[in-house]
Structure formats: C-alpha cells, structure tokens
Amino acid sequence: MPERLTVGVAARLSRYLQVLTQARKMGKERISSQEISEYTNINATQIRRDLSAFGKFGKRGVGYRTEGLLDEIRQILRTQGQHNIALVGAGRLGSAIASSPIFAEHGITVAAIFEIDPEKIGQRVGNMPVSSIDDMPEICRERNIIVGVIAVPADTAQDAVDALIAAGAKIIFNYSEALLDVPSDVSVHTSNPAVDLLYALYFHLT
Amino acid sequence: MPERLTVGVAARLSRYLQVLTQARKMGKERISSQEISEYTNINATQIRRDLSAFGKFGKRGVGYRTEGLLDEIRQILRTQGQHNIALVGAGRLGSAIASSPIFAEHGITVAAIFEIDPEKIGQRVGNMPVSSIDDMPEICRERNIIVGVIAVPADTAQDAVDALIAAGAKIIFNYSEALLDVPSDVSVHTSNPAVDLLYALYFHLT
DNA sequence: GCAGAATCGTGACGATTTGTCACAAACCAT
DNA sequence: ATGGTTTGTGACAAATCGTCACGATTCTGC
C-alpha cells in the first residue's frame, strides 16, 4: 500500500469512482474489471493492479461489488467526509451547477452562492439564497469553505478569484474563460469544453 | 515530426491551446515556456520539447508569440476548420452551453438544439431554435454533425444518445450522470465536476 | 557596441509508469 | 465434479517523463 498516490493512480481511481457511481445508479450490483475498462478505456489488467495495491476487493470468477468498491476507493482517496464549496455567479451556468444533484452524492454541498450584481442578491437559486461578495470572508470561514467555483464572465473572474482567496479558498474551479493569477498555495482547475472537444476530434479523424 | 500524436502529447498540446487562447484574450502578445508551465503545471522543458518536435516556433531570449503559437498548435491538432455540433437538452445547462462564447473562438458552432419536451420546441435558446428529436437525423446529416452534447437528466440520456447515434454522431460529450452504452465506433467523454473536485481535494490534503 | 540577463532548442540519462502476456487461485452454475 | 469466468500477481519490455546541462539567440541597459 503506497504511502501517497501518484498523479496517474489518483486520476485513474477518480475515473473508477465516476463509473462506479453511475453504475450503481443504473442498478448494477456487480462489475468486472473488463466492464470498467470498456467505460473508461483503461486497460483491465491495470485496473485490477491499481485496485489490488490497496487490498483484495474483488471475488475471482465474479468481479467487484459496486457498492463495496465505491467505499474502498473513497477511502483510498480520503473523500468520505462532507465538503462545503462556494459558487460565484448566479447566472445560467451557476444555476445549473447549484441545482445539479451531482455534488450531493459525493458528499459535496454548495454551501454558498455569491454574486456581484445587486439585483440578484437575496434571490434564491436551488434552495440557496444568493449572498453579496462582501459577505464572503465571513460566510466562507463560518462554513469552512476552501473550494470555490467560478461561474462568472471572464471580465469579472479575476475579481471573483481574489475575493475567494481573501476568504480562504485554496482550490478554484474555473468555468470562465479567464486566465487566473493566484498565489502558489492555491490551485486552479480550468475547464474548457471546446478544447476537450478539439482533443477528441483529433483522435476521431483517423 | 511524428506521424501521429500520442495521447500524452495531444493532451498537453490541448492544454497549451487552452492557456494560449486565454492569454491572447488577456492581451498577452508573447509568452514563455515558463509562464505556460505555471498555468498548466507542466514542466517547462517538456513544453519546449513538445513544441520543438514540430518546428522552431519560439525566439530565444524572448519566448513565443501567442498568436503564432496558437496557429501552429491548431495546425498540429488539425482543428482549424469549422465544426458543427448538436446539443440535446434546452434546460439550464443546455442554455448555458448554447449561449457560451467559448466554442465560437475555436471554430465550433452549436448548429442544432434538440429537446424531447414539446413545450420547449420552437422556442429560441441563444439565437437557435429548439428542434424536435424527431428531426434529428435530417438536421444532423444536413449540417454534417458528428459531435453530440448531452445536457439532459440521467433518465433520458440513453435515449438522447441513441437518437444522436442513429443520426450519425460519433463523438458524445456526456454532461449527464448516466452511464451510456454505445457502439464501439462511438466515443463517449463524460464530465463529472464532483469527481474532479475529489481528485483535486486529494492532492490538497497535504 | 557590449555585457549581461533571459529564453529557446536539444542531448543524455535515469526513474517511473504503462502495456502485455501469462497463469494459478478462487468462484459460480449446472 | 467440471468447465467457464474473473481476480491477483509476477515478469519484462516499451514508452513516457523529469531533470540537468549547455550552446545559441535575442533583448535591454548602459
């Protein structure tokens, strides 16, 4: 059992987690390394090797119990607790994120929604009241938030990040098109569907 | 110059493309491998090596021209043309995607939006009329669409995928929580922000 | 014009990671 | 019991990546 996961292993375990979560929802009680391989395009032998490094989770001739394997991977990734995150931006994307059930099943709660636009402050988005950016430091500390999600246009993204960092955030998920400058102890994860698509297209074209 | 990019190289080139696009928008005319490294967490030497495998794009002592490098990478990834994609689902997430400017700057056009809900058919979302799923085969063939984006709830996702595939789609971007079954000549890219977040959290916790 | 700083391009090499084949052990269904 | 299935794991080759090093080139300041 490795002391600390390498980037590659952690990335693959996350993929397994994703597939297993979906599989459980579809009612699959058991799943084989071969099936996980088909959904993830990760070598089946590698999957078994990844998992067996932490214990013998499967049954020979049968496969893995979906539920059991989920718990094991959560334990390995140490993500069994509850995590509160803050969302900045109550527009279309922000609303979609706030009302998505996808976070809840992984123990993640959107615990605060912030906006700059005074018009939107006080409104409710997916059961959460929209707060002012000015209240961010207090709310984030109180709710123990270290993860911030940026769902604002590019021109206000840096302001949103600065506010989040001032309020104590250490992990930023950036759904804007802005390039964000942050201190070295803060990590930024930028998502760009268009680039992901170009990447996929490259491998499709023969 | 390699005949065909490996998965790793293509993935890194995509990251560079993403950062360069953002950098250009921020008005940066030049960028160094060191700067790209800071934004991507990819080794600066590796970045230079990746790029120099295709030509000498940089100027010693100066760095790379943002615009020029963008063009070169687009050429390497063969993504300079126009691509039409279809979107299924005109809910909050679908609307956010349809009206996002992020695709246009990479030559990607949301050329059709489909819905099952008859209420929404005929409405406009981000300048596009919402079409019925029944018209999918005709519209997709006519507009040469091979990429479909799923932005519907999990319970109708498989139906949406089946329709897209019947209409000729080969690449599916899945923003639902469903596990999708597709023929082997179709690739599925599932996005799960919650799992990405757990992955990021793992590396943050010491 | 020159010194110095910055940055690219590239060689070399070891460390790490991944892919692949193989096969025994365990499990299930009949 | 038998046969088919799937895990767990060893062994090893192949690919990838990180790192150090260093010359070549370009810009800046003086």
CSV table of C-alpha atoms (C1' of nucleotides) in Angstrom, one decimal:
chain,number,residue,atom,x,y,z
A,1,MET,CA,0.0,0.0,0.0
A,2,PRO,CA,1.7,3.2,-1.2
A,3,GLU,CA,2.1,6.0,1.2
A,4,ARG,CA,0.9,8.6,-1.2
A,5,LEU,CA,-0.8,8.2,-4.6
A,6,THR,CA,0.9,9.3,-7.7
A,7,VAL,CA,-1.0,11.6,-10.0
A,8,GLY,CA,-1.7,8.8,-12.5
A,9,VAL,CA,-3.1,6.4,-10.0
A,10,ALA,CA,-5.3,9.1,-8.4
A,11,ALA,CA,-6.6,10.1,-11.8
A,12,ARG,CA,-7.5,6.6,-12.6
A,13,LEU,CA,-9.1,5.9,-9.3
A,14,SER,CA,-11.2,9.0,-9.9
A,15,ARG,CA,-12.4,7.6,-13.2
A,16,TYR,CA,-13.3,4.4,-11.5
A,17,LEU,CA,-15.2,6.3,-8.9
A,18,GLN,CA,-17.1,8.1,-11.6
A,19,VAL,CA,-18.0,5.0,-13.5
A,20,LEU,CA,-19.0,3.1,-10.3
A,21,THR,CA,-21.2,6.0,-9.1
A,22,GLN,CA,-23.0,5.9,-12.4
A,23,ALA,CA,-23.2,2.1,-12.5
A,24,ARG,CA,-24.7,2.0,-9.0
A,25,LYS,CA,-27.3,4.4,-10.1
A,26,MET,CA,-28.2,2.2,-13.0
A,27,GLY,CA,-28.7,-0.6,-10.6
A,28,LYS,CA,-25.6,-2.6,-11.3
A,29,GLU,CA,-24.6,-4.5,-8.1
A,30,ARG,CA,-21.5,-6.1,-9.5
A,31,ILE,CA,-19.0,-5.0,-12.1
A,32,SER,CA,-15.9,-6.6,-13.6
A,33,SER,CA,-12.6,-5.0,-14.4
A,34,GLN,CA,-13.4,-5.7,-18.1
A,35,GLU,CA,-16.6,-3.6,-17.9
A,36,ILE,CA,-14.9,-0.8,-16.1
A,37,SER,CA,-12.3,-1.0,-18.9
A,38,GLU,CA,-14.9,-0.6,-21.6
A,39,TYR,CA,-16.3,2.5,-19.9
A,40,THR,CA,-13.0,4.2,-19.1
A,41,ASN,CA,-10.7,2.9,-21.9
A,42,ILE,CA,-8.2,1.9,-19.3
A,43,ASN,CA,-6.5,-1.4,-19.5
A,44,ALA,CA,-8.4,-4.1,-17.5
A,45,THR,CA,-5.1,-5.5,-16.1
A,46,GLN,CA,-4.1,-2.1,-15.0
A,47,ILE,CA,-7.4,-1.6,-13.2
A,48,ARG,CA,-7.0,-4.8,-11.3
A,49,ARG,CA,-3.5,-3.9,-10.5
A,50,ASP,CA,-4.5,-0.4,-9.3
A,51,LEU,CA,-7.1,-1.9,-7.0
A,52,SER,CA,-5.2,-4.8,-5.7
A,53,ALA,CA,-2.4,-2.5,-4.5
A,54,PHE,CA,-4.8,-1.5,-1.7
A,55,GLY,CA,-6.4,-4.8,-0.8
A,56,LYS,CA,-8.3,-7.7,-2.3
A,57,PHE,CA,-11.6,-6.1,-3.2
A,58,GLY,CA,-12.9,-8.4,-5.9
A,59,LYS,CA,-14.1,-12.0,-6.0
A,60,ARG,CA,-12.4,-14.3,-8.6
A,61,GLY,CA,-14.8,-15.5,-11.1
A,62,VAL,CA,-17.3,-12.8,-10.1
A,63,GLY,CA,-16.0,-9.3,-10.2
A,64,TYR,CA,-16.3,-6.4,-7.7
A,65,ARG,CA,-19.3,-5.4,-5.7
A,66,THR,CA,-20.2,-1.9,-7.0
A,67,GLU,CA,-21.1,-0.5,-3.6
A,68,GLY,CA,-18.1,-2.1,-1.8
A,69,LEU,CA,-15.6,-0.9,-4.4
A,70,LEU,CA,-17.0,2.6,-4.2
A,71,ASP,CA,-16.4,2.7,-0.5
A,72,GLU,CA,-12.9,1.4,-0.8
A,73,ILE,CA,-12.0,4.0,-3.4
A,74,ARG,CA,-13.5,6.7,-1.4
A,75,GLN,CA,-11.4,5.6,1.5
A,76,ILE,CA,-8.2,5.5,-0.6
A,77,LEU,CA,-8.9,9.0,-1.9
A,78,ARG,CA,-9.9,10.1,1.6
A,79,THR,CA,-13.0,11.7,0.3
A,80,GLN,CA,-15.6,10.3,2.6
A,81,GLY,CA,-16.3,13.4,4.6
A,82,GLN,CA,-18.6,16.3,3.8
A,83,HIS,CA,-17.2,19.2,1.9
A,84,ASN,CA,-18.7,22.7,1.5
A,85,ILE,CA,-18.0,24.6,-1.6
A,86,ALA,CA,-18.8,28.2,-2.6
A,87,LEU,CA,-20.1,29.2,-6.0
A,88,VAL,CA,-19.6,32.6,-7.5
A,89,GLY,CA,-22.1,33.6,-10.2
A,90,ALA,CA,-25.8,33.0,-10.2
A,91,GLY,CA,-26.3,33.1,-14.0
A,92,ARG,CA,-27.3,30.3,-16.2
A,93,LEU,CA,-24.2,28.2,-15.5
A,94,GLY,CA,-24.2,29.0,-11.8
A,95,SER,CA,-27.9,28.0,-11.5
A,96,ALA,CA,-27.2,24.8,-13.4
A,97,ILE,CA,-24.4,23.9,-11.0
A,98,ALA,CA,-26.3,24.9,-7.9
A,99,SER,CA,-29.3,22.8,-8.7
A,100,SER,CA,-27.3,19.8,-10.0
A,101,PRO,CA,-27.7,16.7,-7.9
A,102,ILE,CA,-24.2,15.5,-9.0
A,103,PHE,CA,-22.4,17.0,-6.0
A,104,ALA,CA,-24.6,15.7,-3.2
A,105,GLU,CA,-23.9,12.1,-3.9
A,106,HIS,CA,-20.2,12.7,-3.4
A,107,GLY,CA,-20.7,14.5,-0.1
A,108,ILE,CA,-20.2,17.9,-1.6
A,109,THR,CA,-22.6,20.7,-0.7
A,110,VAL,CA,-22.9,24.0,-2.4
A,111,ALA,CA,-22.9,25.9,0.8
A,112,ALA,CA,-22.9,29.5,-0.5
A,113,ILE,CA,-23.7,31.4,-3.7
A,114,PHE,CA,-22.2,34.8,-4.3
A,115,GLU,CA,-23.0,37.5,-6.9
A,116,ILE,CA,-21.7,40.9,-7.7
A,117,ASP,CA,-25.0,42.0,-9.4
A,118,PRO,CA,-27.1,43.6,-6.6
A,119,GLU,CA,-30.2,42.7,-8.5
A,120,LYS,CA,-29.6,39.0,-7.8
A,121,ILE,CA,-28.6,39.2,-4.2
A,122,GLY,CA,-31.3,37.8,-2.0
A,123,GLN,CA,-32.9,35.8,-4.7
A,124,ARG,CA,-32.9,32.0,-4.3
A,125,VAL,CA,-31.1,29.6,-6.6
A,126,GLY,CA,-31.7,26.0,-6.0
A,127,ASN,CA,-32.7,26.4,-2.3
A,128,MET,CA,-29.8,28.7,-1.6
A,129,PRO,CA,-30.0,32.4,-1.1
A,130,VAL,CA,-27.6,34.5,-3.2
A,131,SER,CA,-25.2,36.4,-1.0
A,132,SER,CA,-23.2,39.5,-1.6
A,133,ILE,CA,-19.5,39.2,-2.3
A,134,ASP,CA,-18.9,41.5,0.6
A,135,ASP,CA,-20.1,38.8,3.0
A,136,MET,CA,-17.7,36.2,1.5
A,137,PRO,CA,-15.0,36.2,4.2
A,138,GLU,CA,-17.4,35.7,7.0
A,139,ILE,CA,-19.5,33.1,5.3
A,140,CYS,CA,-16.6,31.1,4.0
A,141,ARG,CA,-14.8,30.9,7.3
A,142,GLU,CA,-18.0,30.1,9.1
A,143,ARG,CA,-18.8,27.2,6.7
A,144,ASN,CA,-15.3,26.0,6.4
A,145,ILE,CA,-15.1,26.5,2.7
A,146,ILE,CA,-11.8,26.0,0.8
A,147,VAL,CA,-13.2,25.3,-2.6
A,148,GLY,CA,-14.5,28.0,-4.9
A,149,VAL,CA,-16.3,27.6,-8.2
A,150,ILE,CA,-16.1,30.4,-10.7
A,151,ALA,CA,-19.2,30.7,-12.9
A,152,VAL,CA,-19.0,34.3,-14.0
A,153,PRO,CA,-18.0,36.0,-17.3
A,154,ALA,CA,-14.3,36.4,-18.0
A,155,ASP,CA,-14.1,40.1,-17.2
A,156,THR,CA,-15.1,39.6,-13.5
A,157,ALA,CA,-13.4,36.3,-13.0
A,158,GLN,CA,-10.2,37.6,-11.5
A,159,ASP,CA,-12.1,39.8,-9.0
A,160,ALA,CA,-14.1,36.7,-8.0
A,161,VAL,CA,-10.9,34.7,-7.5
A,162,ASP,CA,-9.3,37.4,-5.5
A,163,ALA,CA,-12.3,37.6,-3.2
A,164,LEU,CA,-12.4,33.8,-2.8
A,165,ILE,CA,-8.7,33.7,-1.9
A,166,ALA,CA,-9.1,36.5,0.5
A,167,ALA,CA,-11.8,34.5,2.1
A,168,GLY,CA,-9.5,31.5,2.5
A,169,ALA,CA,-10.1,29.4,-0.6
A,170,LYS,CA,-7.3,27.1,-1.7
A,171,ILE,CA,-8.9,25.3,-4.7
A,172,ILE,CA,-10.5,27.1,-7.6
A,173,PHE,CA,-12.6,25.5,-10.3
A,174,ASN,CA,-12.7,27.9,-13.1
A,175,TYR,CA,-15.5,27.7,-15.6
A,176,SER,CA,-14.8,31.1,-17.1
A,177,GLU,CA,-12.5,31.9,-20.0
A,178,ALA,CA,-10.1,34.0,-18.0
A,179,LEU,CA,-6.6,33.1,-17.1
A,180,LEU,CA,-6.4,33.4,-13.4
A,181,ASP,CA,-3.4,34.6,-11.3
A,182,VAL,CA,-3.3,33.1,-7.9
A,183,PRO,CA,-0.7,32.6,-5.1
A,184,SER,CA,1.3,29.4,-5.3
A,185,ASP,CA,-0.6,27.7,-2.5
A,186,VAL,CA,-3.8,27.9,-4.5
A,187,SER,CA,-4.6,25.5,-7.3
A,188,VAL,CA,-6.7,26.4,-10.3
A,189,HIS,CA,-8.6,23.8,-12.4
A,190,THR,CA,-9.9,25.3,-15.6
A,191,SER,CA,-12.4,23.6,-17.6
A,192,ASN,CA,-12.8,24.2,-21.3
A,193,PRO,CA,-15.3,22.0,-23.2
A,194,ALA,CA,-14.2,23.4,-26.5
A,195,VAL,CA,-10.6,22.4,-26.1
A,196,ASP,CA,-11.7,19.0,-24.8
A,197,LEU,CA,-13.7,18.6,-28.0
A,198,LEU,CA,-10.8,19.5,-30.3
A,199,TYR,CA,-8.8,16.9,-28.4
A,200,ALA,CA,-11.5,14.3,-29.0
A,201,LEU,CA,-11.8,15.3,-32.6
A,202,TYR,CA,-8.1,14.8,-33.3
A,203,PHE,CA,-8.3,11.1,-32.3
A,204,HIS,CA,-11.5,10.6,-34.3
A,205,LEU,CA,-10.1,11.9,-37.6
A,206,THR,CA,-8.5,8.5,-38.5
B,1,MET,CA,7.8,15.3,-36.7
B,2,PRO,CA,5.8,12.4,-35.5
B,3,GLU,CA,3.3,10.8,-37.9
B,4,ARG,CA,0.6,10.6,-35.3
B,5,LEU,CA,0.4,12.2,-31.9
B,6,THR,CA,0.4,10.1,-28.8
B,7,VAL,CA,-2.3,10.6,-26.2
B,8,GLY,CA,0.0,12.4,-23.9
B,9,VAL,CA,1.3,14.8,-26.4
B,10,ALA,CA,-2.1,15.6,-27.7
B,11,ALA,CA,-3.4,16.2,-24.2
B,12,ARG,CA,-0.6,18.6,-23.4
B,13,LEU,CA,-1.0,20.4,-26.7
B,14,SER,CA,-4.6,20.9,-25.8
B,15,ARG,CA,-3.7,22.4,-22.5
B,16,TYR,CA,-1.3,24.8,-24.3
B,17,LEU,CA,-4.1,25.7,-26.7
B,18,GLN,CA,-6.4,26.4,-23.7
B,19,VAL,CA,-3.9,28.6,-22.0
B,20,LEU,CA,-2.9,30.4,-25.1
B,21,THR,CA,-6.5,31.2,-26.0
B,22,GLN,CA,-7.0,32.7,-22.6
B,23,ALA,CA,-3.7,34.5,-22.7
B,24,ARG,CA,-4.5,36.1,-26.1
B,25,LYS,CA,-7.8,37.3,-24.7
B,26,MET,CA,-6.0,38.9,-21.8
B,27,GLY,CA,-3.9,40.8,-24.3
B,28,LYS,CA,-0.6,38.9,-23.9
B,29,GLU,CA,1.3,39.0,-27.2
B,30,ARG,CA,4.2,36.9,-26.0
B,31,ILE,CA,4.5,34.0,-23.6
B,32,SER,CA,7.4,31.9,-22.3
B,33,SER,CA,7.5,28.2,-21.7
B,34,GLN,CA,8.0,29.1,-18.1
B,35,GLU,CA,4.7,31.0,-18.0
B,36,ILE,CA,2.8,28.3,-19.7
B,37,SER,CA,4.3,25.9,-17.2
B,38,GLU,CA,3.0,28.0,-14.3
B,39,TYR,CA,-0.5,27.9,-15.7
B,40,THR,CA,-0.5,24.3,-16.7
B,41,ASN,CA,1.8,22.7,-14.1
B,42,ILE,CA,3.6,21.0,-17.0
B,43,ASN,CA,7.4,21.0,-16.9
B,44,ALA,CA,8.8,23.9,-18.9
B,45,THR,CA,11.4,21.8,-20.6
B,46,GLN,CA,8.8,19.3,-21.6
B,47,ILE,CA,6.7,22.1,-23.1
B,48,ARG,CA,9.6,23.3,-25.2
B,49,ARG,CA,10.3,19.8,-26.3
B,50,ASP,CA,6.7,19.2,-27.2
B,51,LEU,CA,6.7,22.3,-29.4
B,52,SER,CA,10.1,21.9,-30.9
B,53,ALA,CA,9.2,18.5,-32.2
B,54,PHE,CA,7.1,20.3,-34.8
B,55,GLY,CA,9.2,23.2,-35.7
B,56,LYS,CA,11.0,26.2,-34.1
B,57,PHE,CA,8.2,28.4,-33.1
B,58,GLY,CA,9.9,30.4,-30.4
B,59,LYS,CA,12.5,33.1,-30.3
B,60,ARG,CA,15.5,32.6,-27.9
B,61,GLY,CA,15.6,35.1,-25.2
B,62,VAL,CA,12.0,36.2,-26.0
B,63,GLY,CA,9.5,33.4,-25.9
B,64,TYR,CA,6.7,32.5,-28.2
B,65,ARG,CA,4.2,34.8,-30.0
B,66,THR,CA,0.9,33.9,-28.5
B,67,GLU,CA,-1.0,34.3,-31.8
B,68,GLY,CA,1.6,32.4,-33.8
B,69,LEU,CA,1.8,29.5,-31.4
B,70,LEU,CA,-1.9,29.2,-31.4
B,71,ASP,CA,-2.0,28.8,-35.1
B,72,GLU,CA,0.8,26.2,-35.0
B,73,ILE,CA,-0.9,24.1,-32.4
B,74,ARG,CA,-4.2,24.3,-34.2
B,75,GLN,CA,-2.4,23.0,-37.3
B,76,ILE,CA,-0.8,20.2,-35.4
B,77,LEU,CA,-4.1,19.2,-33.9
B,78,ARG,CA,-5.7,19.7,-37.3
B,79,THR,CA,-8.5,21.7,-35.8
B,80,GLN,CA,-8.5,24.7,-38.0
B,81,GLY,CA,-11.8,24.0,-39.8
B,82,GLN,CA,-15.3,24.7,-38.7
B,83,HIS,CA,-17.1,22.0,-36.7
B,84,ASN,CA,-20.9,21.8,-36.2
B,85,ILE,CA,-22.1,20.2,-33.0
B,86,ALA,CA,-25.6,19.2,-31.8
B,87,LEU,CA,-26.9,19.9,-28.3
B,88,VAL,CA,-29.6,17.8,-26.7
B,89,GLY,CA,-31.4,19.5,-23.8
B,90,ALA,CA,-32.5,23.0,-23.6
B,91,GLY,CA,-32.6,23.3,-19.8
B,92,ARG,CA,-30.4,25.4,-17.7
B,93,LEU,CA,-27.2,23.6,-18.6
B,94,GLY,CA,-28.1,23.4,-22.2
B,95,SER,CA,-28.9,27.1,-22.4
B,96,ALA,CA,-25.6,27.9,-20.7
B,97,ILE,CA,-23.7,25.9,-23.2
B,98,ALA,CA,-25.6,27.2,-26.2
B,99,SER,CA,-25.0,30.8,-25.3
B,100,SER,CA,-21.4,30.4,-24.2
B,101,PRO,CA,-18.9,32.2,-26.4
B,102,ILE,CA,-16.3,29.5,-25.6
B,103,PHE,CA,-17.0,27.4,-28.7
B,104,ALA,CA,-17.0,30.0,-31.3
B,105,GLU,CA,-13.4,31.1,-30.8
B,106,HIS,CA,-12.3,27.5,-31.6
B,107,GLY,CA,-14.3,27.2,-34.7
B,108,ILE,CA,-17.1,25.2,-33.1
B,109,THR,CA,-20.7,26.1,-33.7
B,110,VAL,CA,-23.7,24.8,-31.9
B,111,ALA,CA,-25.6,24.1,-35.1
B,112,ALA,CA,-28.7,22.5,-33.6
B,113,ILE,CA,-30.5,22.2,-30.2
B,114,PHE,CA,-32.9,19.3,-29.6
B,115,GLU,CA,-35.5,18.7,-26.9
B,116,ILE,CA,-37.9,16.0,-26.0
B,117,ASP,CA,-40.3,18.3,-24.1
B,118,PRO,CA,-42.8,19.6,-26.7
B,119,GLU,CA,-43.2,22.8,-24.7
B,120,LYS,CA,-39.7,23.9,-25.5
B,121,ILE,CA,-39.7,23.0,-29.2
B,122,GLY,CA,-39.8,26.1,-31.3
B,123,GLN,CA,-38.5,28.4,-28.5
B,124,ARG,CA,-35.2,30.1,-29.1
B,125,VAL,CA,-32.1,29.5,-27.0
B,126,GLY,CA,-29.1,31.6,-27.7
B,127,ASN,CA,-30.2,32.5,-31.2
B,128,MET,CA,-31.0,28.9,-32.2
B,129,PRO,CA,-34.5,27.5,-32.5
B,130,VAL,CA,-35.1,24.3,-30.4
B,131,SER,CA,-35.9,21.4,-32.7
B,132,SER,CA,-37.7,18.1,-32.1
B,133,ILE,CA,-35.7,15.0,-31.6
B,134,ASP,CA,-37.7,13.5,-34.5
B,135,ASP,CA,-36.0,15.9,-36.9
B,136,MET,CA,-32.5,14.9,-35.7
B,137,PRO,CA,-31.5,12.6,-38.5
B,138,GLU,CA,-32.3,15.1,-41.2
B,139,ILE,CA,-30.8,18.1,-39.4
B,140,CYS,CA,-27.6,16.3,-38.4
B,141,ARG,CA,-26.9,14.9,-41.9
B,142,GLU,CA,-27.7,18.2,-43.5
B,143,ARG,CA,-25.3,20.1,-41.2
B,144,ASN,CA,-22.6,17.5,-41.1
B,145,ILE,CA,-22.8,16.9,-37.4
B,146,ILE,CA,-20.7,14.1,-35.8
B,147,VAL,CA,-20.5,15.6,-32.3
B,148,GLY,CA,-23.3,15.5,-29.8
B,149,VAL,CA,-23.5,17.1,-26.4
B,150,ILE,CA,-25.9,15.5,-23.8
B,151,ALA,CA,-27.3,18.1,-21.4
B,152,VAL,CA,-30.4,16.2,-20.2
B,153,PRO,CA,-31.2,14.4,-16.9
B,154,ALA,CA,-29.9,10.9,-16.4
B,155,ASP,CA,-33.1,9.2,-17.1
B,156,THR,CA,-33.4,10.4,-20.7
B,157,ALA,CA,-29.7,10.4,-21.5
B,158,GLN,CA,-29.6,7.0,-23.1
B,159,ASP,CA,-32.5,7.9,-25.4
B,160,ALA,CA,-30.7,11.1,-26.4
B,161,VAL,CA,-27.6,9.1,-27.2
B,162,ASP,CA,-29.4,6.5,-29.2
B,163,ALA,CA,-31.0,9.2,-31.2
B,164,LEU,CA,-27.7,11.0,-31.8
B,165,ILE,CA,-26.0,7.8,-32.9
B,166,ALA,CA,-28.9,7.0,-35.2
B,167,ALA,CA,-28.4,10.4,-36.7
B,168,GLY,CA,-24.7,9.7,-37.4
B,169,ALA,CA,-22.9,11.1,-34.3
B,170,LYS,CA,-19.5,9.6,-33.5
B,171,ILE,CA,-18.4,11.6,-30.5
B,172,ILE,CA,-20.6,12.2,-27.5
B,173,PHE,CA,-20.0,14.6,-24.7
B,174,ASN,CA,-22.0,13.5,-21.7
B,175,TYR,CA,-22.9,16.0,-19.1
B,176,SER,CA,-25.5,13.8,-17.5
B,177,GLU,CA,-24.9,11.3,-14.7
B,178,ALA,CA,-25.9,8.3,-16.8
B,179,LEU,CA,-23.6,5.5,-17.9
B,180,LEU,CA,-24.0,5.4,-21.7
B,181,ASP,CA,-23.9,2.3,-23.8
B,182,VAL,CA,-22.7,3.0,-27.3
B,183,PRO,CA,-21.3,1.0,-30.3
B,184,SER,CA,-17.5,0.6,-30.4
B,185,ASP,CA,-17.1,3.2,-33.1
B,186,VAL,CA,-18.5,6.0,-31.0
B,187,SER,CA,-16.5,7.6,-28.2
B,188,VAL,CA,-18.1,9.0,-25.0
B,189,HIS,CA,-16.5,11.7,-22.9
B,190,THR,CA,-18.2,12.0,-19.6
B,191,SER,CA,-17.6,15.0,-17.4
B,192,ASN,CA,-18.1,14.9,-13.7
B,193,PRO,CA,-17.2,18.1,-11.8
B,194,ALA,CA,-17.7,16.4,-8.4
B,195,VAL,CA,-15.2,13.7,-9.1
B,196,ASP,CA,-12.7,16.2,-10.5
B,197,LEU,CA,-13.2,18.0,-7.2
B,198,LEU,CA,-12.5,15.0,-5.1
B,199,TYR,CA,-9.4,14.4,-7.2
B,200,ALA,CA,-8.2,18.0,-6.5
B,201,LEU,CA,-9.0,17.6,-2.9
B,202,TYR,CA,-6.9,14.6,-2.5
B,203,PHE,CA,-3.8,16.4,-3.6
B,204,HIS,CA,-4.6,19.4,-1.4
B,205,LEU,CA,-4.9,17.5,1.8
B,206,THR,CA,-1.1,17.5,2.5
C,1,DG,C1',28.8,48.4,-29.3
C,2,DC,C1',29.0,45.4,-25.4
C,3,DA,C1',27.9,43.0,-21.1
C,4,DG,C1',24.5,40.5,-19.0
C,5,DA,C1',20.1,38.5,-18.5
C,6,DA,C1',16.5,35.8,-20.4
C,7,DT,C1',14.9,32.1,-23.1
C,8,DC,C1',14.8,28.5,-26.6
C,9,DG,C1',16.3,24.1,-28.6
C,10,DT,C1',18.2,19.8,-27.7
C,11,DG,C1',21.3,16.0,-25.9
C,12,DA,C1',21.7,12.5,-22.4
C,13,DC,C1',20.2,9.5,-19.0
C,14,DG,C1',17.9,7.6,-15.1
C,15,DA,C1',13.4,6.9,-12.9
C,16,DT,C1',8.8,6.0,-13.3
C,17,DT,C1',4.9,4.4,-15.4
C,18,DT,C1',2.4,1.7,-18.5
C,19,DG,C1',1.2,-2.3,-21.6
C,20,DT,C1',1.3,-7.1,-22.3
C,21,DC,C1',1.5,-11.9,-21.7
C,22,DA,C1',0.9,-15.5,-18.7
C,23,DC,C1',-1.1,-18.3,-15.2
C,24,DA,C1',-2.5,-20.0,-10.7
C,25,DA,C1',-6.3,-19.4,-7.5
C,26,DA,C1',-11.0,-18.7,-6.4
C,27,DC,C1',-15.7,-18.6,-7.5
C,28,DC,C1',-20.3,-19.8,-9.8
C,29,DA,C1',-23.6,-22.6,-12.3
C,30,DT,C1',-25.1,-26.8,-13.6
D,1,DA,C1',-17.1,-32.7,-10.2
D,2,DT,C1',-16.4,-29.9,-14.4
D,3,DG,C1',-16.0,-26.0,-17.1
D,4,DG,C1',-16.1,-21.2,-17.8
D,5,DT,C1',-15.1,-16.8,-15.7
D,6,DT,C1',-12.5,-13.3,-13.3
D,7,DT,C1',-9.2,-11.8,-10.0
D,8,DG,C1',-4.5,-11.2,-8.3
D,9,DT,C1',0.1,-11.0,-9.5
D,10,DG,C1',4.8,-12.0,-11.5
D,11,DA,C1',7.9,-10.7,-15.1
D,12,DC,C1',9.6,-7.9,-18.5
D,13,DA,C1',9.7,-4.9,-22.5
D,14,DA,C1',8.3,-0.3,-24.1
D,15,DA,C1',7.1,4.2,-23.6
D,16,DT,C1',7.0,8.4,-21.1
D,17,DC,C1',8.6,11.8,-18.1
D,18,DG,C1',11.7,14.7,-15.2
D,19,DT,C1',16.0,16.6,-14.8
D,20,DC,C1',20.4,18.6,-15.6
D,21,DA,C1',23.2,20.6,-18.7
D,22,DC,C1',24.6,23.8,-22.2
D,23,DG,C1',25.2,26.3,-26.5
D,24,DA,C1',22.7,29.6,-29.4
D,25,DT,C1',20.0,33.5,-29.9
D,26,DT,C1',17.7,37.7,-28.6
D,27,DC,C1',16.7,41.8,-26.0
D,28,DT,C1',17.9,45.5,-22.5
D,29,DG,C1',20.5,48.9,-20.3
D,30,DC,C1',24.4,51.5,-20.4
